[in-house]
PDB file of C-alpha atoms in Angstrom:
ATOM      1  CA  UNK P   1      -0.028   0.061  -0.193  1.00 40.00           C
ATOM      2  CA  UNK P   2       1.303   3.579  -0.789  1.00 45.00           C
ATOM      3  CA  UNK P   3       1.485   5.959   1.374  1.00 43.00           C
ATOM      4  CA  UNK P   4      -0.193   9.201   0.997  1.00 45.00           C
ATOM      5  CA  UNK P   5       2.665  11.983   1.043  1.00 57.00           C
ATOM      6  CA  UNK P   6       1.895  14.921   3.299  1.00 62.00           C
ATOM      7  CA  UNK P   7       1.975  18.758   1.563  1.00 67.00           C
ATOM      8  CA  UNK P   8       5.266  20.140   1.497  1.00 76.00           C
ATOM      9  CA  UNK P   9       4.978  23.777   2.561  1.00 77.00           C
ATOM     10  CA  UNK P  10       7.789  26.441   1.729  1.00 83.00           C
ATOM     11  CA  UNK P  11       9.561  27.184   5.048  1.00 84.00           C
ATOM     12  CA  UNK P  12       8.841  31.148   3.868  1.00 86.00           C
ATOM     13  CA  UNK P  13       5.290  29.955   4.078  1.00 84.00           C
ATOM     14  CA  UNK P  14       5.659  28.398   7.262  1.00 87.00           C
ATOM     15  CA  UNK P  15       6.975  31.094   8.901  1.00 91.00           C
ATOM     16  CA  UNK P  16       4.229  33.411   7.462  1.00 89.00           C
ATOM     17  CA  UNK P  17       1.350  30.847   8.923  1.00 89.00           C
ATOM     18  CA  UNK P  18       3.569  30.649  12.484  1.00 91.00           C
ATOM     19  CA  UNK P  19       3.647  34.750  12.766  1.00 92.00           C
ATOM     20  CA  UNK P  20       0.081  34.781  11.579  1.00 91.00           C
ATOM     21  CA  UNK P  21      -0.875  32.198  14.630  1.00 91.00           C
ATOM     22  CA  UNK P  22       0.794  33.835  16.802  1.00 93.00           C
ATOM     23  CA  UNK P  23      -0.498  37.604  16.583  1.00 92.00           C
ATOM     24  CA  UNK P  24      -3.723  36.206  16.121  1.00 92.00           C
ATOM     25  CA  UNK P  25      -3.660  34.969  19.727  1.00 91.00           C
ATOM     26  CA  UNK P  26      -2.426  38.551  20.915  1.00 91.00           C
ATOM     27  CA  UNK P  27      -5.086  40.337  18.952  1.00 90.00           C
ATOM     28  CA  UNK P  28      -7.611  37.846  20.880  1.00 87.00           C
ATOM     29  CA  UNK P  29      -5.848  38.182  24.095  1.00 85.00           C
ATOM     30  CA  UNK P  30      -5.595  42.128  23.722  1.00 87.00           C
ATOM     31  CA  UNK P  31      -9.527  42.693  22.567  1.00 84.00           C
ATOM     32  CA  UNK P  32     -10.673  40.268  25.316  1.00 79.00           C
ATOM     33  CA  UNK P  33      -9.124  42.736  27.830  1.00 80.00           C
ATOM     34  CA  UNK P  34     -11.733  45.519  26.627  1.00 76.00           C
ATOM     35  CA  UNK P  35     -13.909  42.891  25.707  1.00 69.00           C
ATOM     36  CA  UNK P  36     -15.059  39.643  27.351  1.00 67.00           C
ATOM     37  CA  UNK P  37     -15.221  36.853  25.102  1.00 61.00           C
ATOM     38  CA  UNK P  38     -17.657  34.882  27.570  1.00 63.00           C
ATOM     39  CA  UNK P  39     -20.355  37.782  27.632  1.00 68.00           C
ATOM     40  CA  UNK P  40     -20.150  38.936  23.883  1.00 75.00           C
ATOM     41  CA  UNK P  41     -19.874  35.025  22.420  1.00 78.00           C
ATOM     42  CA  UNK P  42     -23.754  35.423  21.965  1.00 81.00           C
ATOM     43  CA  UNK P  43     -23.508  38.237  20.083  1.00 85.00           C
ATOM     44  CA  UNK P  44     -20.466  37.004  17.870  1.00 85.00           C
ATOM     45  CA  UNK P  45     -22.795  33.933  17.211  1.00 86.00           C
ATOM     46  CA  UNK P  46     -25.291  35.924  16.259  1.00 87.00           C
ATOM     47  CA  UNK P  47     -23.433  37.598  13.754  1.00 89.00           C
ATOM     48  CA  UNK P  48     -22.280  34.077  12.781  1.00 89.00           C
ATOM     49  CA  UNK P  49     -25.519  33.464  11.469  1.00 88.00           C
ATOM     50  CA  UNK P  50     -26.461  36.614  10.024  1.00 90.00           C
ATOM     51  CA  UNK P  51     -24.262  36.300   7.638  1.00 91.00           C
ATOM     52  CA  UNK P  52     -24.099  32.554   7.128  1.00 89.00           C
ATOM     53  CA  UNK P  53     -24.171  31.009   3.755  1.00 86.00           C
ATOM     54  CA  UNK P  54     -27.092  28.721   3.868  1.00 89.00           C
ATOM     55  CA  UNK P  55     -29.685  31.474   6.005  1.00 90.00           C
ATOM     56  CA  UNK P  56     -28.356  34.198   3.017  1.00 92.00           C
ATOM     57  CA  UNK P  57     -29.494  31.898   0.601  1.00 92.00           C
ATOM     58  CA  UNK P  58     -32.601  31.074   2.507  1.00 92.00           C
ATOM     59  CA  UNK P  59     -33.670  34.899   2.987  1.00 92.00           C
ATOM     60  CA  UNK P  60     -32.864  35.868  -0.379  1.00 92.00           C
ATOM     61  CA  UNK P  61     -34.843  33.031  -2.160  1.00 90.00           C
ATOM     62  CA  UNK P  62     -37.751  34.063  -0.130  1.00 90.00           C
ATOM     63  CA  UNK P  63     -37.349  37.652  -0.460  1.00 90.00           C
ATOM     64  CA  UNK P  64     -37.722  36.973  -4.582  1.00 88.00           C
ATOM     65  CA  UNK P  65     -40.349  34.822  -4.072  1.00 87.00           C
ATOM     66  CA  UNK P  66     -42.588  37.302  -1.888  1.00 87.00           C
ATOM     67  CA  UNK P  67     -41.204  40.478  -3.908  1.00 82.00           C
ATOM     68  CA  UNK P  68     -41.871  39.094  -7.620  1.00 80.00           C
ATOM     69  CA  UNK P  69     -41.752  42.790  -9.345  1.00 82.00           C
ATOM     70  CA  UNK P  70     -39.575  43.513 -12.104  1.00 86.00           C
ATOM     71  CA  UNK P  71     -38.112  46.750 -10.784  1.00 86.00           C
ATOM     72  CA  UNK P  72     -36.485  44.290  -8.606  1.00 91.00           C
ATOM     73  CA  UNK P  73     -35.534  41.224 -10.416  1.00 93.00           C
ATOM     74  CA  UNK P  74     -32.431  42.310 -11.957  1.00 93.00           C
ATOM     75  CA  UNK P  75     -31.078  43.095  -8.559  1.00 95.00           C
ATOM     76  CA  UNK P  76     -31.982  39.966  -6.897  1.00 94.00           C
ATOM     77  CA  UNK P  77     -30.687  38.072  -9.576  1.00 95.00           C
ATOM     78  CA  UNK P  78     -27.122  39.625  -9.638  1.00 96.00           C
ATOM     79  CA  UNK P  79     -26.921  39.305  -5.639  1.00 96.00           C
ATOM     80  CA  UNK P  80     -27.843  35.509  -6.034  1.00 95.00           C
ATOM     81  CA  UNK P  81     -25.287  35.303  -8.924  1.00 95.00           C
ATOM     82  CA  UNK P  82     -22.737  37.115  -6.495  1.00 96.00           C
ATOM     83  CA  UNK P  83     -23.864  34.962  -3.685  1.00 96.00           C
ATOM     84  CA  UNK P  84     -23.579  31.732  -5.727  1.00 95.00           C
ATOM     85  CA  UNK P  85     -19.682  32.786  -7.248  1.00 96.00           C
ATOM     86  CA  UNK P  86     -18.579  33.297  -3.610  1.00 96.00           C
ATOM     87  CA  UNK P  87     -19.542  29.651  -2.208  1.00 94.00           C
ATOM     88  CA  UNK P  88     -17.804  28.548  -5.325  1.00 95.00           C
ATOM     89  CA  UNK P  89     -14.290  30.634  -5.023  1.00 96.00           C
ATOM     90  CA  UNK P  90     -14.637  29.930  -0.931  1.00 94.00           C
ATOM     91  CA  UNK P  91     -15.480  26.035  -1.437  1.00 93.00           C
ATOM     92  CA  UNK P  92     -12.086  25.665  -4.016  1.00 94.00           C
ATOM     93  CA  UNK P  93      -9.882  27.740  -1.891  1.00 94.00           C
ATOM     94  CA  UNK P  94     -10.283  25.908   1.391  1.00 92.00           C
ATOM     95  CA  UNK P  95     -10.397  22.279  -0.472  1.00 90.00           C
ATOM     96  CA  UNK P  96      -6.965  23.436  -1.582  1.00 91.00           C
ATOM     97  CA  UNK P  97      -5.305  25.126   1.064  1.00 89.00           C
ATOM     98  CA  UNK P  98      -6.753  22.888   3.885  1.00 90.00           C
ATOM     99  CA  UNK P  99      -5.749  25.182   6.530  1.00 89.00           C
ATOM    100  CA  UNK P 100      -6.793  23.944  10.038  1.00 89.00           C
ATOM    101  CA  UNK P 101      -8.820  26.601  12.320  1.00 89.00           C
ATOM    102  CA  UNK P 102      -7.490  28.032  15.629  1.00 88.00           C
ATOM    103  CA  UNK P 103      -6.786  25.332  17.794  1.00 85.00           C
ATOM    104  CA  UNK P 104      -8.584  27.789  20.171  1.00 77.00           C
ATOM    105  CA  UNK P 105     -11.650  27.354  18.034  1.00 73.00           C
ATOM    106  CA  UNK P 106     -14.843  25.565  19.579  1.00 75.00           C
ATOM    107  CA  UNK P 107     -16.411  22.807  16.620  1.00 71.00           C
ATOM    108  CA  UNK P 108     -20.052  24.484  17.151  1.00 64.00           C
ATOM    109  CA  UNK P 109     -20.593  26.107  13.931  1.00 66.00           C
ATOM    110  CA  UNK P 110     -23.590  26.229  12.384  1.00 62.00           C
ATOM    111  CA  UNK P 111     -24.305  24.114   8.696  1.00 57.00           C
ATOM    112  CA  UNK P 112     -20.634  22.926   8.451  1.00 63.00           C
ATOM    113  CA  UNK P 113     -20.763  21.226   5.262  1.00 67.00           C
ATOM    114  CA  UNK P 114     -17.482  20.052   3.614  1.00 63.00           C
ATOM    115  CA  UNK P 115     -14.779  22.255   3.183  1.00 69.00           C
ATOM    116  CA  UNK P 116     -16.263  24.602   5.923  1.00 73.00           C
ATOM    117  CA  UNK P 117     -14.445  23.024   8.126  1.00 83.00           C
ATOM    118  CA  UNK P 118     -10.692  24.781   6.970  1.00 86.00           C
ATOM    119  CA  UNK P 119      -9.805  27.990   7.697  1.00 89.00           C
ATOM    120  CA  UNK P 120      -8.815  29.911   4.735  1.00 93.00           C
ATOM    121  CA  UNK P 121      -9.797  32.002   3.400  1.00 94.00           C
ATOM    122  CA  UNK P 122     -13.198  33.473   5.799  1.00 93.00           C
ATOM    123  CA  UNK P 123     -16.117  33.092   3.675  1.00 92.00           C
ATOM    124  CA  UNK P 124     -17.828  34.956   6.420  1.00 93.00           C
ATOM    125  CA  UNK P 125     -15.475  37.938   5.830  1.00 96.00           C
ATOM    126  CA  UNK P 126     -15.721  37.636   1.994  1.00 96.00           C
ATOM    127  CA  UNK P 127     -19.656  37.543   1.845  1.00 96.00           C
ATOM    128  CA  UNK P 128     -19.724  40.418   4.554  1.00 96.00           C
ATOM    129  CA  UNK P 129     -17.549  42.703   2.440  1.00 97.00           C
ATOM    130  CA  UNK P 130     -19.223  41.188  -0.932  1.00 97.00           C
ATOM    131  CA  UNK P 131     -22.894  42.022   0.252  1.00 97.00           C
ATOM    132  CA  UNK P 132     -21.595  45.777   1.244  1.00 97.00           C
ATOM    133  CA  UNK P 133     -19.639  46.190  -1.869  1.00 97.00           C
ATOM    134  CA  UNK P 134     -22.880  45.348  -3.803  1.00 97.00           C
ATOM    135  CA  UNK P 135     -25.232  47.763  -1.860  1.00 97.00           C
ATOM    136  CA  UNK P 136     -22.751  50.563  -2.093  1.00 96.00           C
ATOM    137  CA  UNK P 137     -21.142  50.212  -5.630  1.00 95.00           C
ATOM    138  CA  UNK P 138     -23.271  48.301  -7.810  1.00 95.00           C
ATOM    139  CA  UNK P 139     -26.695  48.241  -6.388  1.00 95.00           C
ATOM    140  CA  UNK P 140     -26.234  51.175  -4.654  1.00 94.00           C
ATOM    141  CA  UNK P 141     -29.072  52.166  -1.695  1.00 93.00           C
ATOM    142  CA  UNK P 142     -29.368  55.133   0.546  1.00 93.00           C
ATOM    143  CA  UNK P 143     -26.564  56.523   2.136  1.00 94.00           C
ATOM    144  CA  UNK P 144     -28.312  56.839   5.558  1.00 95.00           C
ATOM    145  CA  UNK P 145     -27.849  52.765   5.327  1.00 95.00           C
ATOM    146  CA  UNK P 146     -23.884  53.046   4.677  1.00 95.00           C
ATOM    147  CA  UNK P 147     -23.091  53.077   8.477  1.00 95.00           C
ATOM    148  CA  UNK P 148     -25.030  50.326   9.501  1.00 96.00           C
ATOM    149  CA  UNK P 149     -24.091  47.738   6.629  1.00 96.00           C
ATOM    150  CA  UNK P 150     -20.502  48.751   7.074  1.00 96.00           C
ATOM    151  CA  UNK P 151     -20.774  48.290  11.156  1.00 95.00           C
ATOM    152  CA  UNK P 152     -22.330  44.691  10.356  1.00 96.00           C
ATOM    153  CA  UNK P 153     -19.738  44.319   7.682  1.00 96.00           C
ATOM    154  CA  UNK P 154     -16.978  45.069   9.919  1.00 95.00           C
ATOM    155  CA  UNK P 155     -18.085  43.949  13.002  1.00 93.00           C
ATOM    156  CA  UNK P 156     -18.840  40.339  11.257  1.00 94.00           C
ATOM    157  CA  UNK P 157     -15.204  40.526   9.840  1.00 95.00           C
ATOM    158  CA  UNK P 158     -13.577  41.238  13.553  1.00 92.00           C
ATOM    159  CA  UNK P 159     -16.414  38.431  15.539  1.00 91.00           C
ATOM    160  CA  UNK P 160     -14.650  35.702  13.079  1.00 92.00           C
ATOM    161  CA  UNK P 161     -11.346  36.140  14.678  1.00 92.00           C
ATOM    162  CA  UNK P 162     -12.519  36.882  18.374  1.00 89.00           C
ATOM    163  CA  UNK P 163     -14.734  34.253  18.363  1.00 88.00           C
ATOM    164  CA  UNK P 164     -11.566  31.810  17.149  1.00 89.00           C
ATOM    165  CA  UNK P 165     -12.633  30.755  13.982  1.00 90.00           C
ATOM    166  CA  UNK P 166     -10.089  32.262  11.557  1.00 92.00           C
ATOM    167  CA  UNK P 167      -6.893  33.748  12.161  1.00 94.00           C
ATOM    168  CA  UNK P 168      -6.084  37.340  10.845  1.00 95.00           C
ATOM    169  CA  UNK P 169      -4.942  36.187   7.435  1.00 95.00           C
ATOM    170  CA  UNK P 170      -7.993  34.178   6.759  1.00 96.00           C
ATOM    171  CA  UNK P 171     -10.047  37.132   7.332  1.00 96.00           C
ATOM    172  CA  UNK P 172      -7.714  39.542   5.669  1.00 96.00           C
ATOM    173  CA  UNK P 173      -7.761  37.218   2.408  1.00 96.00           C
ATOM    174  CA  UNK P 174     -11.625  36.983   2.851  1.00 96.00           C
ATOM    175  CA  UNK P 175     -12.115  40.850   2.773  1.00 97.00           C
ATOM    176  CA  UNK P 176      -9.640  40.666  -0.280  1.00 97.00           C
ATOM    177  CA  UNK P 177     -12.044  38.013  -2.171  1.00 97.00           C
ATOM    178  CA  UNK P 178     -14.893  39.761  -1.585  1.00 97.00           C
ATOM    179  CA  UNK P 179     -13.739  42.878  -2.998  1.00 97.00           C
ATOM    180  CA  UNK P 180     -12.707  40.959  -5.962  1.00 97.00           C
ATOM    181  CA  UNK P 181     -16.379  39.011  -5.834  1.00 97.00           C
ATOM    182  CA  UNK P 182     -18.039  42.528  -5.933  1.00 97.00           C
ATOM    183  CA  UNK P 183     -15.396  43.852  -8.779  1.00 97.00           C
ATOM    184  CA  UNK P 184     -16.211  40.635 -10.936  1.00 97.00           C
ATOM    185  CA  UNK P 185     -19.997  40.937 -10.912  1.00 96.00           C
ATOM    186  CA  UNK P 186     -19.816  44.199 -11.867  1.00 95.00           C
ATOM    187  CA  UNK P 187     -18.032  43.008 -15.234  1.00 96.00           C
ATOM    188  CA  UNK P 188     -20.512  40.321 -15.160  1.00 94.00           C
ATOM    189  CA  UNK P 189     -23.462  41.998 -14.446  1.00 96.00           C
ATOM    190  CA  UNK P 190     -27.009  40.690 -15.646  1.00 94.00           C
ATOM    191  CA  UNK P 191     -29.081  42.379 -17.844  1.00 93.00           C
ATOM    192  CA  UNK P 192     -32.885  43.215 -17.342  1.00 92.00           C
ATOM    193  CA  UNK P 193     -33.985  41.163 -19.944  1.00 92.00           C
ATOM    194  CA  UNK P 194     -31.817  37.912 -19.058  1.00 92.00           C
ATOM    195  CA  UNK P 195     -32.687  38.813 -15.347  1.00 90.00           C
ATOM    196  CA  UNK P 196     -36.251  38.192 -16.320  1.00 89.00           C
ATOM    197  CA  UNK P 197     -35.711  35.226 -18.189  1.00 89.00           C
ATOM    198  CA  UNK P 198     -33.278  33.144 -15.567  1.00 87.00           C
ATOM    199  CA  UNK P 199     -36.368  34.487 -12.989  1.00 84.00           C
ATOM    200  CA  UNK P 200     -38.779  32.757 -14.901  1.00 81.00           C
ATOM    201  CA  UNK P 201     -36.539  29.363 -15.703  1.00 78.00           C
ATOM    202  CA  UNK P 202     -36.582  29.040 -11.561  1.00 73.00           C
ATOM    203  CA  UNK P 203     -40.495  29.329 -11.209  1.00 66.00           C
ATOM    204  CA  UNK P 204     -43.539  29.536 -13.377  1.00 59.00           C
ATOM    205  CA  UNK P 205     -44.513  32.757 -11.727  1.00 58.00           C
ATOM    206  CA  UNK P 206     -45.385  35.857 -13.619  1.00 55.00           C
ATOM    207  CA  UNK P 207     -43.238  38.787 -12.488  1.00 56.00           C
ATOM    208  CA  UNK P 208     -45.703  42.231 -10.812  1.00 54.00           C
ATOM    209  CA  UNK P 209     -45.464  44.536 -13.619  1.00 51.00           C
ATOM    210  CA  UNK P 210     -44.417  42.749 -16.877  1.00 49.00           C
ATOM    211  CA  UNK P 211     -45.878  43.137 -20.024  1.00 49.00           C
ATOM    212  CA  UNK P 212     -47.419  39.735 -19.591  1.00 45.00           C
ATOM    213  CA  UNK P 213     -48.873  40.135 -15.781  1.00 48.00           C
ATOM    214  CA  UNK P 214     -52.478  39.557 -15.549  1.00 41.00           C
TER     215      UNK P 214
END
C-alpha cells in the first residue's frame, strides 16, 4: 500500500503562517481585555448566523418569491449570482489550502459542510464585504444605510477572529476576496432581460409589473 504524501510547505510560507497564528492569539488576548469573550460570545454567534451562506440563500430566495416585481428582479438575480460565486470561490480555495482553524476554536458552527471545516479564507468575511460592496457600488442604496451596513460587515469580520474561527490572514484574505467578487460581478452584471428570463426559469410565477402579467 502506497503511503499518502503530506503536502510540503515552503519554509517561508510556514514562517508566515506561524507568525499569523502568533499575532492572532495576541490580538484576541488584547481585545478580550476590553471585550470579554464569554459575555459577548452570543453576539458573535448572532453575527455568524447573520452572514451564514445557508441563511443568506434561504432568506434571499424567500425575498425573491415574496417580492416578484420587475423593478427588483435584476438586483435579485445579480445578488444571487454573486452569492453563488462566493460559495464556489470559498469552497475551491478551502479545499485546496486545507488550513486548520485555530486550536482555540470550538467546533459548534452551524451548517458546517465539506470544506467549511477549513480556515482559509474566511467565507463570512468575503460574504459580508461582498454584500457591502454590492449595495454601495453595484446597486447603491440610500447613503443613510451605509453606516449600519459597514458596521455590520466590519463586526462580522472582527468577530470571526474573536470567536477563534479564523486567523488574521484568513479574514484579510476573505476581505480581499469579497472585494474581488464585487468587482467581478460588476463585469458580469446580468441585464434586465436576462434576469427576467432566469427568474422565469426558476419558477412558473409571473412577474408583477411585467407586460404579460395579468
